[in-house]
Amino acid sequence: MKFMPICPTLPYKLLVAFLSRLTLKPNKYPTDNFWRHQLWIITWWNNTKMNRAIILSVIFAVAAGTNFLPRPRLDGRVVGGFQVDVRHVPHQVSLQSTSHFCGGSLLSHNFVLTAAHCTDGTPASSLKVRVGSSQHASGGEFFKVKAVHQHPKFNFNTINYDFSLLELEKPVEFNGERFPVRLPEQDEEVKDGALLLVSGWGNTQSSQESRDNLRAAVVPKYNDEACNKAYAQYGGITNTMLCAGFDQGGKDACQGDSGGPLTHNGVLVGVVSWGYGCAVPGYPGVYSRVASVRDWVKSVTGF
């Protein structure tokens, strides 16, 4: 996810003002402490893009007077799962620029569905997808992206309508390792407790498990009301979202898998979107509900 400030110096100034108010007061501390504090802020700001996105989300949320915390972003792994061959999930693709950063689902010869937060602000010319491989860094075949069709109602702050359709420059030829996933009907429901399959790449939280190989986990559909209550402090969930996971945690999908598929009996019901931590008890993963935008998908793809 990329953050592109309008004014390069504005975010830092806001950051200094915000953190200074919460911690040190320049007029109450010796000069050397104050400048040490400023140096810490600069170092912290330069070290990681994710820190910038999180703190700026908080700043602008406070400025806007909202009562909700910013949506927590996923942080990099399929946890509690198992290694899987791409032939068992031939719709799984790896979205890349210079390397893998999100997952996606093959819908047809020419279209891939992923999460809008994966493509927001990124030109199609810098994107490509690897299809037909169990490894995100080798095998299969690359296909360049011709156009990005982001859902017009996507909101980066609320992560609502987190869908993006990628139109490929050339058609994908199907075989046992690359094959489209089926789509649900508009507003088709998934029953609570139904077993769903989520797949992708990423850090597994275990030194015994490679992050280079495709992994999957089976998770149950979580009750919408219970999920909404669990995420109440973040504004809850909307009707374009569904949740999956165990009350006790242990199995989940995270950022390395954003945009990837959540399927039920071979039908794509969700797109990996957001959630608190990874496999944390009481916080199921939140997915974009594909059935809520089935008509939009048809309007873009023709099917």
Coordinates of N, CA and C in Angstrom, one line a residue, residues 50-180:
M50 N 5.0 1.9 6.4 CA 3.8 1.5 7.1 C 3.6 2.4 8.3
N51 N 4.7 2.8 9.0 CA 4.6 3.7 10.1 C 3.9 5.0 9.7
R52 N 4.3 5.5 8.5 CA 3.8 6.8 8.0 C 2.3 6.6 7.8
A53 N 1.9 5.5 7.1 CA 0.5 5.4 6.8 C -0.4 5.3 8.0
I54 N 0.1 4.5 9.0 CA -0.6 4.4 10.3 C -0.8 5.7 11.0
I55 N 0.3 6.4 11.3 CA 0.2 7.6 12.1 C -0.5 8.7 11.4
L56 N -0.4 8.7 10.0 CA -1.2 9.8 9.3 C -2.7 9.4 9.3
S57 N -3.0 8.1 9.3 CA -4.4 7.8 9.4 C -5.0 8.2 10.7
V58 N -4.2 8.0 11.8 CA -4.6 8.5 13.1 C -4.8 10.0 13.1
I59 N -3.8 10.7 12.6 CA -3.8 12.2 12.6 C -5.1 12.7 11.9
F60 N -5.3 12.2 10.7 CA -6.4 12.7 9.9 C -7.8 12.3 10.5
A61 N -7.8 11.1 11.1 CA -9.0 10.6 11.7 C -9.4 11.5 12.9
V62 N -8.3 11.9 13.7 CA -8.5 12.8 14.8 C -9.0 14.2 14.3
A63 N -8.3 14.6 13.2 CA -8.7 15.9 12.7 C -10.1 16.0 12.2
A64 N -10.6 14.8 11.6 CA -11.9 14.8 11.1 C -13.0 14.6 12.2
G65 N -12.5 14.3 13.4 CA -13.4 14.1 14.5 C -14.1 12.8 14.6
T66 N -13.6 11.7 13.9 CA -14.2 10.4 13.9 C -14.0 9.8 15.3
N67 N -15.0 8.9 15.6 CA -14.9 8.2 16.9 C -14.2 6.8 16.7
F68 N -13.8 6.4 15.5 CA -13.3 5.1 15.2 C -11.8 5.1 14.9
L69 N -11.1 4.1 15.3 CA -9.7 3.9 15.0 C -9.6 3.5 13.5
P70 N -8.5 3.8 12.9 CA -8.3 3.4 11.5 C -8.3 1.9 11.4
R71 N -8.8 1.5 10.2 CA -8.8 0.0 10.0 C -7.4 -0.6 10.1
P72 N -7.3 -1.7 10.9 CA -6.0 -2.3 11.0 C -5.6 -3.0 9.7
R73 N -4.4 -2.8 9.2 CA -3.9 -3.4 8.0 C -3.3 -4.8 8.4
L74 N -3.5 -5.7 7.4 CA -2.9 -7.1 7.6 C -1.4 -7.0 7.5
D75 N -0.7 -8.1 8.1 CA 0.7 -7.9 8.3 C 1.6 -9.1 7.8
G76 N 1.1 -9.9 6.8 CA 2.1 -10.7 6.1 C 2.2 -12.2 6.1
R77 N 1.1 -12.9 6.3 CA 1.3 -14.4 6.4 C -0.1 -15.2 6.3
V78 N 0.0 -16.4 5.8 CA -1.1 -17.4 6.0 C -0.6 -18.2 7.2
V79 N -1.4 -18.1 8.3 CA -0.9 -18.8 9.6 C -1.8 -20.0 9.8
G80 N -1.1 -21.1 10.4 CA -1.9 -22.3 10.8 C -2.4 -23.1 9.6
G81 N -1.8 -22.9 8.4 CA -2.2 -23.6 7.2 C -1.3 -24.7 6.8
F82 N -1.3 -25.0 5.5 CA -0.5 -26.1 5.0 C -0.1 -25.7 3.6
Q83 N 1.1 -26.3 3.2 CA 1.6 -26.1 1.8 C 0.6 -26.7 0.8
V84 N 0.4 -26.0 -0.3 CA -0.5 -26.5 -1.3 C 0.1 -26.4 -2.7
D85 N -0.2 -27.3 -3.6 CA 0.2 -27.2 -5.0 C -0.8 -26.3 -5.7
V86 N -0.3 -25.5 -6.6 CA -1.2 -24.6 -7.4 C -2.2 -25.4 -8.2
R87 N -2.0 -26.6 -8.5 CA -3.0 -27.4 -9.2 C -4.3 -27.6 -8.4
H88 N -4.2 -27.4 -7.0 CA -5.3 -27.5 -6.2 C -6.1 -26.2 -6.1
V89 N -5.4 -25.1 -6.4 CA -6.0 -23.8 -6.4 C -5.5 -23.1 -7.7
P90 N -5.8 -23.6 -8.9 CA -5.2 -23.0 -10.1 C -5.7 -21.6 -10.5
H91 N -6.6 -21.1 -9.7 CA -7.0 -19.7 -9.9 C -6.1 -18.7 -9.2
Q92 N -5.3 -19.2 -8.3 CA -4.4 -18.3 -7.5 C -3.3 -17.7 -8.4
V93 N -3.1 -16.4 -8.3 CA -2.0 -15.7 -9.0 C -1.3 -14.8 -8.0
S94 N -0.1 -14.4 -8.4 CA 0.8 -13.6 -7.7 C 0.8 -12.2 -8.4
L95 N 0.4 -11.1 -7.7 CA 0.5 -9.8 -8.2 C 1.9 -9.2 -7.9
Q96 N 2.6 -8.7 -8.9 CA 3.9 -8.2 -8.7 C 4.2 -6.9 -9.4
S97 N 5.2 -6.2 -8.9 CA 5.8 -5.0 -9.6 C 7.2 -5.5 -9.9
T98 N 8.1 -5.3 -8.8 CA 9.4 -5.9 -8.9 C 9.5 -7.2 -8.2
S99 N 8.5 -7.5 -7.3 CA 8.4 -8.8 -6.6 C 7.0 -8.9 -6.2
H100 N 6.7 -10.1 -5.6 CA 5.3 -10.4 -5.1 C 4.9 -9.4 -4.0
F101 N 3.7 -8.9 -4.0 CA 3.2 -8.1 -2.9 C 1.7 -8.3 -2.6
C102 N 1.0 -9.0 -3.5 CA -0.4 -9.3 -3.3 C -0.8 -10.5 -4.0
G103 N -1.9 -11.1 -3.7 CA -2.5 -12.2 -4.4 C -3.6 -11.8 -5.3
G104 N -4.2 -12.7 -6.0 CA -5.3 -12.4 -6.9 C -5.9 -13.7 -7.4
S105 N -7.1 -13.6 -8.0 CA -7.8 -14.8 -8.5 C -8.1 -14.6 -10.0
L106 N -7.7 -15.6 -10.8 CA -8.0 -15.7 -12.2 C -9.5 -15.9 -12.5
L107 N -10.1 -15.0 -13.2 CA -11.5 -15.1 -13.4 C -11.8 -15.6 -14.8
S108 N -10.9 -15.3 -15.8 CA -11.2 -15.6 -17.2 C -9.8 -15.6 -17.9
H109 N -9.9 -15.7 -19.2 CA -8.6 -15.6 -20.0 C -8.0 -14.2 -19.8
N110 N -8.8 -13.2 -19.5 CA -8.2 -11.8 -19.6 C -8.4 -11.0 -18.3
F111 N -9.0 -11.6 -17.2 CA -9.3 -10.8 -16.0 C -8.8 -11.5 -14.8
V112 N -8.3 -10.7 -13.8 CA -7.9 -11.2 -12.5 C -8.6 -10.2 -11.5
L113 N -9.1 -10.8 -10.4 CA -9.7 -10.0 -9.3 C -8.7 -9.9 -8.1
T114 N -8.5 -8.7 -7.6 CA -7.6 -8.6 -6.5 C -8.3 -7.5 -5.6
A115 N -7.5 -7.0 -4.6 CA -8.0 -6.0 -3.7 C -7.6 -4.6 -4.2
A116 N -8.5 -3.6 -4.0 CA -8.2 -2.3 -4.5 C -7.1 -1.7 -3.7
H117 N -6.9 -2.0 -2.4 CA -5.8 -1.4 -1.7 C -4.5 -1.9 -2.2
C118 N -4.5 -3.0 -3.0 CA -3.2 -3.5 -3.6 C -2.8 -2.7 -4.8
T119 N -3.8 -2.1 -5.5 CA -3.5 -1.4 -6.7 C -3.7 0.1 -6.7
D120 N -4.3 0.6 -5.6 CA -4.6 2.0 -5.5 C -3.4 2.9 -5.8
G121 N -3.5 3.8 -6.7 CA -2.5 4.7 -7.1 C -1.3 4.2 -7.9
T122 N -1.5 2.9 -8.3 CA -0.4 2.2 -9.1 C -0.8 2.1 -10.5
P123 N 0.0 2.6 -11.5 CA -0.3 2.5 -12.9 C -0.3 1.1 -13.4
A124 N -1.1 0.7 -14.3 CA -1.2 -0.6 -14.8 C 0.1 -1.1 -15.4
S125 N 0.9 -0.1 -16.0 CA 2.1 -0.4 -16.7 C 3.2 -1.0 -15.8
S126 N 3.0 -0.8 -14.5 CA 4.0 -1.3 -13.5 C 3.6 -2.6 -12.9
L127 N 2.5 -3.2 -13.3 CA 2.0 -4.4 -12.7 C 2.0 -5.6 -13.7
K128 N 2.2 -6.7 -13.1 CA 2.2 -8.0 -13.8 C 1.7 -9.1 -12.9
V129 N 1.2 -10.2 -13.4 CA 0.8 -11.3 -12.6 C 1.5 -12.6 -13.0
R130 N 1.9 -13.3 -12.0 CA 2.5 -14.7 -12.3 C 1.4 -15.7 -12.1
V131 N 1.1 -16.5 -13.1 CA 0.1 -17.5 -13.1 C 0.7 -18.9 -13.2
G132 N 0.0 -19.9 -12.7 CA 0.5 -21.3 -12.9 C 1.7 -21.7 -12.1
S133 N 1.9 -21.1 -10.9 CA 3.1 -21.5 -10.2 C 2.8 -21.6 -8.7
S134 N 3.4 -22.6 -8.0 CA 3.2 -22.7 -6.5 C 4.2 -21.8 -5.8
Q135 N 5.2 -21.2 -6.6 CA 6.2 -20.3 -6.0 C 5.9 -18.9 -6.6
H136 N 6.0 -17.9 -5.7 CA 5.7 -16.5 -6.2 C 6.9 -15.9 -7.0
A137 N 8.1 -16.6 -6.8 CA 9.3 -16.0 -7.3 C 9.9 -16.8 -8.6
S138 N 9.2 -17.8 -8.9 CA 9.7 -18.6 -10.1 C 8.6 -19.5 -10.6
G139 N 8.8 -20.0 -11.9 CA 7.8 -20.9 -12.5 C 6.7 -20.1 -13.1
G140 N 5.8 -20.9 -13.7 CA 4.6 -20.3 -14.3 C 4.9 -19.3 -15.5
E141 N 4.1 -18.3 -15.6 CA 4.3 -17.4 -16.7 C 3.8 -16.0 -16.2
F142 N 4.5 -15.0 -16.7 CA 4.1 -13.6 -16.4 C 3.1 -13.0 -17.4
F143 N 2.1 -12.3 -17.0 CA 1.2 -11.6 -17.9 C 1.2 -10.1 -17.4
K144 N 1.4 -9.2 -18.4 CA 1.4 -7.8 -18.1 C -0.1 -7.3 -17.9
V145 N -0.3 -6.3 -17.1 CA -1.6 -5.7 -16.9 C -1.8 -4.6 -17.8
K146 N -2.9 -4.7 -18.6 CA -3.3 -3.7 -19.6 C -4.0 -2.5 -18.9
A147 N -4.9 -2.8 -18.0 CA -5.8 -1.8 -17.4 C -6.2 -2.2 -16.0
V148 N -6.3 -1.2 -15.1 CA -6.8 -1.5 -13.7 C -8.2 -0.9 -13.6
H149 N -9.2 -1.7 -13.3 CA -10.5 -1.3 -13.1 C -10.8 -1.3 -11.6
Q150 N -10.5 -0.3 -10.9 CA -10.8 -0.2 -9.4 C -12.3 0.1 -9.2
H151 N -12.8 -0.5 -8.2 CA -14.3 -0.2 -7.9 C -14.4 1.3 -7.6
P152 N -15.4 1.9 -8.3 CA -15.5 3.4 -8.1 C -15.9 3.8 -6.7
K153 N -16.4 2.9 -5.9 CA -16.7 3.3 -4.5 C -15.7 2.9 -3.5
F154 N -14.5 2.5 -3.9 CA -13.5 2.1 -3.0 C -13.0 3.3 -2.1
N155 N -12.9 3.0 -0.8 CA -12.5 4.0 0.1 C -11.3 3.5 0.9
F156 N -10.1 4.1 0.7 CA -8.9 3.6 1.3 C -9.0 3.7 2.9
N157 N -9.7 4.6 3.4 CA -9.7 4.7 4.9 C -10.6 3.7 5.5
T158 N -11.7 3.4 4.9 CA -12.7 2.4 5.5 C -12.5 1.1 4.9
I159 N -11.7 1.0 3.8 CA -11.4 -0.2 3.0 C -12.8 -0.8 2.5
N160 N -13.8 0.0 2.3 CA -15.0 -0.5 1.8 C -14.9 -0.6 0.2
Y161 N -15.6 -1.6 -0.3 CA -15.5 -1.9 -1.8 C -14.1 -2.1 -2.2
D162 N -13.4 -3.0 -1.5 CA -12.0 -3.3 -1.7 C -11.8 -4.3 -2.8
F163 N -12.1 -3.8 -4.1 CA -12.1 -4.7 -5.2 C -11.4 -4.0 -6.4
S164 N -10.6 -4.7 -7.1 CA -9.9 -4.2 -8.3 C -9.8 -5.3 -9.3
L165 N -10.3 -5.0 -10.6 CA -10.2 -6.0 -11.7 C -9.0 -5.6 -12.5
L166 N -8.2 -6.6 -12.8 CA -7.0 -6.3 -13.6 C -7.3 -7.0 -15.0
E167 N -7.2 -6.1 -16.0 CA -7.3 -6.6 -17.4 C -6.0 -6.9 -18.0
L168 N -5.7 -8.1 -18.5 CA -4.4 -8.5 -18.9 C -4.2 -8.2 -20.4
E169 N -2.9 -7.9 -20.8 CA -2.6 -7.6 -22.1 C -2.8 -8.7 -23.1
K170 N -2.6 -9.9 -22.7 CA -2.8 -11.1 -23.5 C -3.5 -12.2 -22.8
P171 N -4.3 -13.0 -23.5 CA -5.1 -14.0 -22.8 C -4.3 -15.2 -22.2
V172 N -4.7 -15.7 -21.1 CA -4.1 -16.8 -20.4 C -4.7 -18.1 -21.0
E173 N -3.8 -19.0 -21.4 CA -4.3 -20.3 -21.8 C -4.4 -21.2 -20.6
F174 N -5.6 -21.9 -20.5 CA -5.9 -22.7 -19.3 C -5.2 -24.1 -19.4
N175 N -4.9 -24.6 -18.3 CA -4.4 -26.0 -18.1 C -4.6 -26.3 -16.7
G176 N -4.0 -27.4 -16.2 CA -4.2 -27.9 -14.9 C -3.6 -27.0 -13.8
E177 N -2.7 -26.1 -14.2 CA -2.1 -25.2 -13.2 C -2.6 -23.7 -13.3
R178 N -3.5 -23.5 -14.3 CA -4.1 -22.1 -14.4 C -5.5 -22.3 -15.0
F179 N -6.4 -22.0 -14.1 CA -7.8 -22.2 -14.5 C -8.7 -21.2 -13.7
P180 N -9.7 -20.6 -14.3 CA -10.5 -19.6 -13.6 C -11.4 -20.2 -12.5

